[in-house]
PDB file of C-alpha atoms in Angstrom:
ATOM      1  CA  UNK A   1      20.117 -18.317  11.882  1.00  0.00           C
ATOM      2  CA  UNK A   2      19.731 -20.646   8.890  1.00  0.00           C
ATOM      3  CA  UNK A   3      16.277 -22.011   8.288  1.00  0.00           C
ATOM      4  CA  UNK A   4      16.056 -25.669   7.348  1.00  0.00           C
ATOM      5  CA  UNK A   5      12.724 -25.611   5.525  1.00  0.00           C
ATOM      6  CA  UNK A   6      11.513 -24.999   2.004  1.00  0.00           C
ATOM      7  CA  UNK A   7       8.498 -22.861   2.921  1.00  0.00           C
ATOM      8  CA  UNK A   8       8.668 -19.143   3.645  1.00  0.00           C
ATOM      9  CA  UNK A   9       6.578 -17.496   6.340  1.00  0.00           C
ATOM     10  CA  UNK A  10       5.164 -14.035   5.631  1.00  0.00           C
ATOM     11  CA  UNK A  11       4.058 -11.858   8.562  1.00  0.00           C
ATOM     12  CA  UNK A  12       1.897  -8.765   8.129  1.00  0.00           C
ATOM     13  CA  UNK A  13       3.241  -5.920  10.244  1.00  0.00           C
ATOM     14  CA  UNK A  14       0.742  -3.548  11.843  1.00  0.00           C
ATOM     15  CA  UNK A  15       0.681  -1.161  14.784  1.00  0.00           C
ATOM     16  CA  UNK A  16       0.821  -4.031  17.303  1.00  0.00           C
ATOM     17  CA  UNK A  17       3.899  -5.617  15.704  1.00  0.00           C
ATOM     18  CA  UNK A  18       5.845  -2.641  14.319  1.00  0.00           C
ATOM     19  CA  UNK A  19       8.275  -2.110  17.206  1.00  0.00           C
ATOM     20  CA  UNK A  20      11.838  -3.422  16.791  1.00  0.00           C
ATOM     21  CA  UNK A  21      11.247  -5.861  19.673  1.00  0.00           C
ATOM     22  CA  UNK A  22       8.072  -7.281  18.122  1.00  0.00           C
ATOM     23  CA  UNK A  23       9.728  -7.556  14.698  1.00  0.00           C
ATOM     24  CA  UNK A  24      12.578  -9.496  16.292  1.00  0.00           C
ATOM     25  CA  UNK A  25      10.057 -11.778  18.013  1.00  0.00           C
ATOM     26  CA  UNK A  26       8.307 -12.379  14.663  1.00  0.00           C
ATOM     27  CA  UNK A  27      11.630 -13.207  13.034  1.00  0.00           C
ATOM     28  CA  UNK A  28      12.658 -15.549  15.851  1.00  0.00           C
ATOM     29  CA  UNK A  29       9.230 -17.224  15.584  1.00  0.00           C
ATOM     30  CA  UNK A  30       9.988 -18.053  11.956  1.00  0.00           C
ATOM     31  CA  UNK A  31       8.922 -15.088   9.801  1.00  0.00           C
ATOM     32  CA  UNK A  32      11.100 -14.723   6.688  1.00  0.00           C
ATOM     33  CA  UNK A  33       9.294 -11.753   5.152  1.00  0.00           C
ATOM     34  CA  UNK A  34       7.403  -8.765   6.528  1.00  0.00           C
ATOM     35  CA  UNK A  35       4.430  -7.282   4.686  1.00  0.00           C
ATOM     36  CA  UNK A  36       3.642  -3.584   5.086  1.00  0.00           C
ATOM     37  CA  UNK A  37      -0.012  -2.696   4.474  1.00  0.00           C
ATOM     38  CA  UNK A  38      -0.019   0.778   2.914  1.00  0.00           C
ATOM     39  CA  UNK A  39      -3.791   1.093   3.402  1.00  0.00           C
ATOM     40  CA  UNK A  40      -2.946   1.834   7.025  1.00  0.00           C
ATOM     41  CA  UNK A  41      -0.212   3.769   8.759  1.00  0.00           C
ATOM     42  CA  UNK A  42       1.988   6.517   7.373  1.00  0.00           C
ATOM     43  CA  UNK A  43       4.995   6.341   5.124  1.00  0.00           C
ATOM     44  CA  UNK A  44       7.117   7.295   8.148  1.00  0.00           C
ATOM     45  CA  UNK A  45       5.688   4.345  10.104  1.00  0.00           C
ATOM     46  CA  UNK A  46       6.582   1.989   7.253  1.00  0.00           C
ATOM     47  CA  UNK A  47      10.048   3.526   6.901  1.00  0.00           C
ATOM     48  CA  UNK A  48      10.726   2.783  10.586  1.00  0.00           C
ATOM     49  CA  UNK A  49       9.712  -0.860  10.069  1.00  0.00           C
ATOM     50  CA  UNK A  50      12.014  -1.072   7.055  1.00  0.00           C
ATOM     51  CA  UNK A  51      14.948   0.343   9.028  1.00  0.00           C
ATOM     52  CA  UNK A  52      14.242  -2.088  11.891  1.00  0.00           C
ATOM     53  CA  UNK A  53      14.046  -5.050   9.510  1.00  0.00           C
ATOM     54  CA  UNK A  54      17.388  -4.099   7.940  1.00  0.00           C
ATOM     55  CA  UNK A  55      18.916  -3.910  11.438  1.00  0.00           C
ATOM     56  CA  UNK A  56      17.630  -7.458  12.072  1.00  0.00           C
ATOM     57  CA  UNK A  57      19.313  -8.597   8.850  1.00  0.00           C
ATOM     58  CA  UNK A  58      22.633  -7.276  10.129  1.00  0.00           C
ATOM     59  CA  UNK A  59      22.143  -8.744  13.597  1.00  0.00           C
ATOM     60  CA  UNK A  60      21.309 -12.248  12.321  1.00  0.00           C
ATOM     61  CA  UNK A  61      23.346 -12.104   9.099  1.00  0.00           C
ATOM     62  CA  UNK A  62      20.311 -13.307   7.134  1.00  0.00           C
ATOM     63  CA  UNK A  63      18.185 -11.517   4.535  1.00  0.00           C
ATOM     64  CA  UNK A  64      14.617 -10.623   5.493  1.00  0.00           C
ATOM     65  CA  UNK A  65      12.135  -9.863   2.738  1.00  0.00           C
ATOM     66  CA  UNK A  66       9.857  -6.845   2.883  1.00  0.00           C
ATOM     67  CA  UNK A  67       6.685  -6.726   0.769  1.00  0.00           C
ATOM     68  CA  UNK A  68       4.655  -3.606   0.108  1.00  0.00           C
ATOM     69  CA  UNK A  69       0.912  -4.148  -0.019  1.00  0.00           C
ATOM     70  CA  UNK A  70      -0.164  -0.922  -1.765  1.00  0.00           C
ATOM     71  CA  UNK A  71      -3.512   0.741  -1.295  1.00  0.00           C
ATOM     72  CA  UNK A  72      -6.273  -0.193  -3.657  1.00  0.00           C
ATOM     73  CA  UNK A  73      -7.995   1.983  -6.238  1.00  0.00           C
ATOM     74  CA  UNK A  74      -8.652   4.873  -3.860  1.00  0.00           C
ATOM     75  CA  UNK A  75      -5.142   6.281  -4.378  1.00  0.00           C
ATOM     76  CA  UNK A  76      -5.580   6.072  -8.143  1.00  0.00           C
ATOM     77  CA  UNK A  77      -9.098   7.507  -8.294  1.00  0.00           C
ATOM     78  CA  UNK A  78      -9.353   9.845  -5.316  1.00  0.00           C
ATOM     79  CA  UNK A  79     -12.562  11.025  -3.683  1.00  0.00           C
ATOM     80  CA  UNK A  80     -15.806  12.032  -5.347  1.00  0.00           C
ATOM     81  CA  UNK A  81     -17.455  15.289  -4.302  1.00  0.00           C
ATOM     82  CA  UNK A  82     -20.666  13.481  -3.379  1.00  0.00           C
ATOM     83  CA  UNK A  83     -18.785  10.528  -1.869  1.00  0.00           C
ATOM     84  CA  UNK A  84     -20.727   7.862  -3.799  1.00  0.00           C
ATOM     85  CA  UNK A  85     -21.737   7.169  -7.360  1.00  0.00           C
ATOM     86  CA  UNK A  86     -24.479   4.734  -8.365  1.00  0.00           C
ATOM     87  CA  UNK A  87     -23.690   2.862 -11.591  1.00  0.00           C
ATOM     88  CA  UNK A  88     -25.746   0.613 -13.815  1.00  0.00           C
ATOM     89  CA  UNK A  89     -24.320  -2.752 -14.937  1.00  0.00           C
ATOM     90  CA  UNK A  90     -22.154  -2.325 -18.046  1.00  0.00           C
ATOM     91  CA  UNK A  91     -22.050   1.464 -17.752  1.00  0.00           C
ATOM     92  CA  UNK A  92     -18.787   3.148 -18.758  1.00  0.00           C
ATOM     93  CA  UNK A  93     -17.415   5.885 -16.503  1.00  0.00           C
ATOM     94  CA  UNK A  94     -14.472   8.208 -17.078  1.00  0.00           C
ATOM     95  CA  UNK A  95     -12.717   9.745 -14.061  1.00  0.00           C
ATOM     96  CA  UNK A  96     -10.627  12.865 -14.611  1.00  0.00           C
ATOM     97  CA  UNK A  97      -8.559  15.015 -12.277  1.00  0.00           C
ATOM     98  CA  UNK A  98      -9.862  18.522 -11.728  1.00  0.00           C
ATOM     99  CA  UNK A  99      -6.839  20.120 -13.413  1.00  0.00           C
ATOM    100  CA  UNK A 100      -6.923  17.745 -16.409  1.00  0.00           C
ATOM    101  CA  UNK A 101     -10.454  18.333 -17.672  1.00  0.00           C
ATOM    102  CA  UNK A 102      -9.274  19.263 -21.127  1.00  0.00           C
ATOM    103  CA  UNK A 103      -7.676  15.814 -21.552  1.00  0.00           C
ATOM    104  CA  UNK A 104     -11.010  13.980 -21.213  1.00  0.00           C
ATOM    105  CA  UNK A 105     -12.964  13.094 -24.342  1.00  0.00           C
ATOM    106  CA  UNK A 106     -16.643  12.928 -23.291  1.00  0.00           C
ATOM    107  CA  UNK A 107     -17.540  11.211 -26.545  1.00  0.00           C
ATOM    108  CA  UNK A 108     -15.286   8.282 -25.610  1.00  0.00           C
ATOM    109  CA  UNK A 109     -17.643   7.127 -22.854  1.00  0.00           C
ATOM    110  CA  UNK A 110     -21.392   6.945 -22.357  1.00  0.00           C
ATOM    111  CA  UNK A 111     -21.108   8.941 -19.143  1.00  0.00           C
ATOM    112  CA  UNK A 112     -18.376  11.344 -18.108  1.00  0.00           C
ATOM    113  CA  UNK A 113     -17.934  11.807 -14.363  1.00  0.00           C
ATOM    114  CA  UNK A 114     -15.466  14.467 -13.322  1.00  0.00           C
ATOM    115  CA  UNK A 115     -13.969  13.483 -10.017  1.00  0.00           C
ATOM    116  CA  UNK A 116     -13.089  16.529  -7.914  1.00  0.00           C
ATOM    117  CA  UNK A 117     -10.150  15.152  -5.982  1.00  0.00           C
ATOM    118  CA  UNK A 118      -9.678  16.531  -2.491  1.00  0.00           C
ATOM    119  CA  UNK A 119      -6.189  15.020  -2.333  1.00  0.00           C
ATOM    120  CA  UNK A 120      -4.641  13.550  -5.468  1.00  0.00           C
ATOM    121  CA  UNK A 121      -2.739  10.333  -4.849  1.00  0.00           C
ATOM    122  CA  UNK A 122       0.729   9.531  -6.162  1.00  0.00           C
ATOM    123  CA  UNK A 123       1.135   9.239  -9.906  1.00  0.00           C
ATOM    124  CA  UNK A 124       1.215   5.709 -11.334  1.00  0.00           C
TER     125      UNK A 124
END
């Protein structure tokens, strides 16, 4: 199916639209690209959507874009022991992984907060 337009339509895929049938309906409705929100769902859920989108490409002989919308800072920072941290405007904070304490230079910041990560996120 060739599209005769210059615009591209991006559809965000979530639990309600992740089935192969719903993805096909999105594509037939005009979606050119699927966005996967990594703040929700599991990597296995997103892998299934990717496999389904590639099957649609083969069925319709047309490329379908897939965008990853990665999680925000929480996968880079982790979780604080107390859950929250009150900061003053302009205050500098240094976050360090539990097993990397020796790499932090407390003199480099006005306040050194050691984040005890319950689950470290992927390395960036």
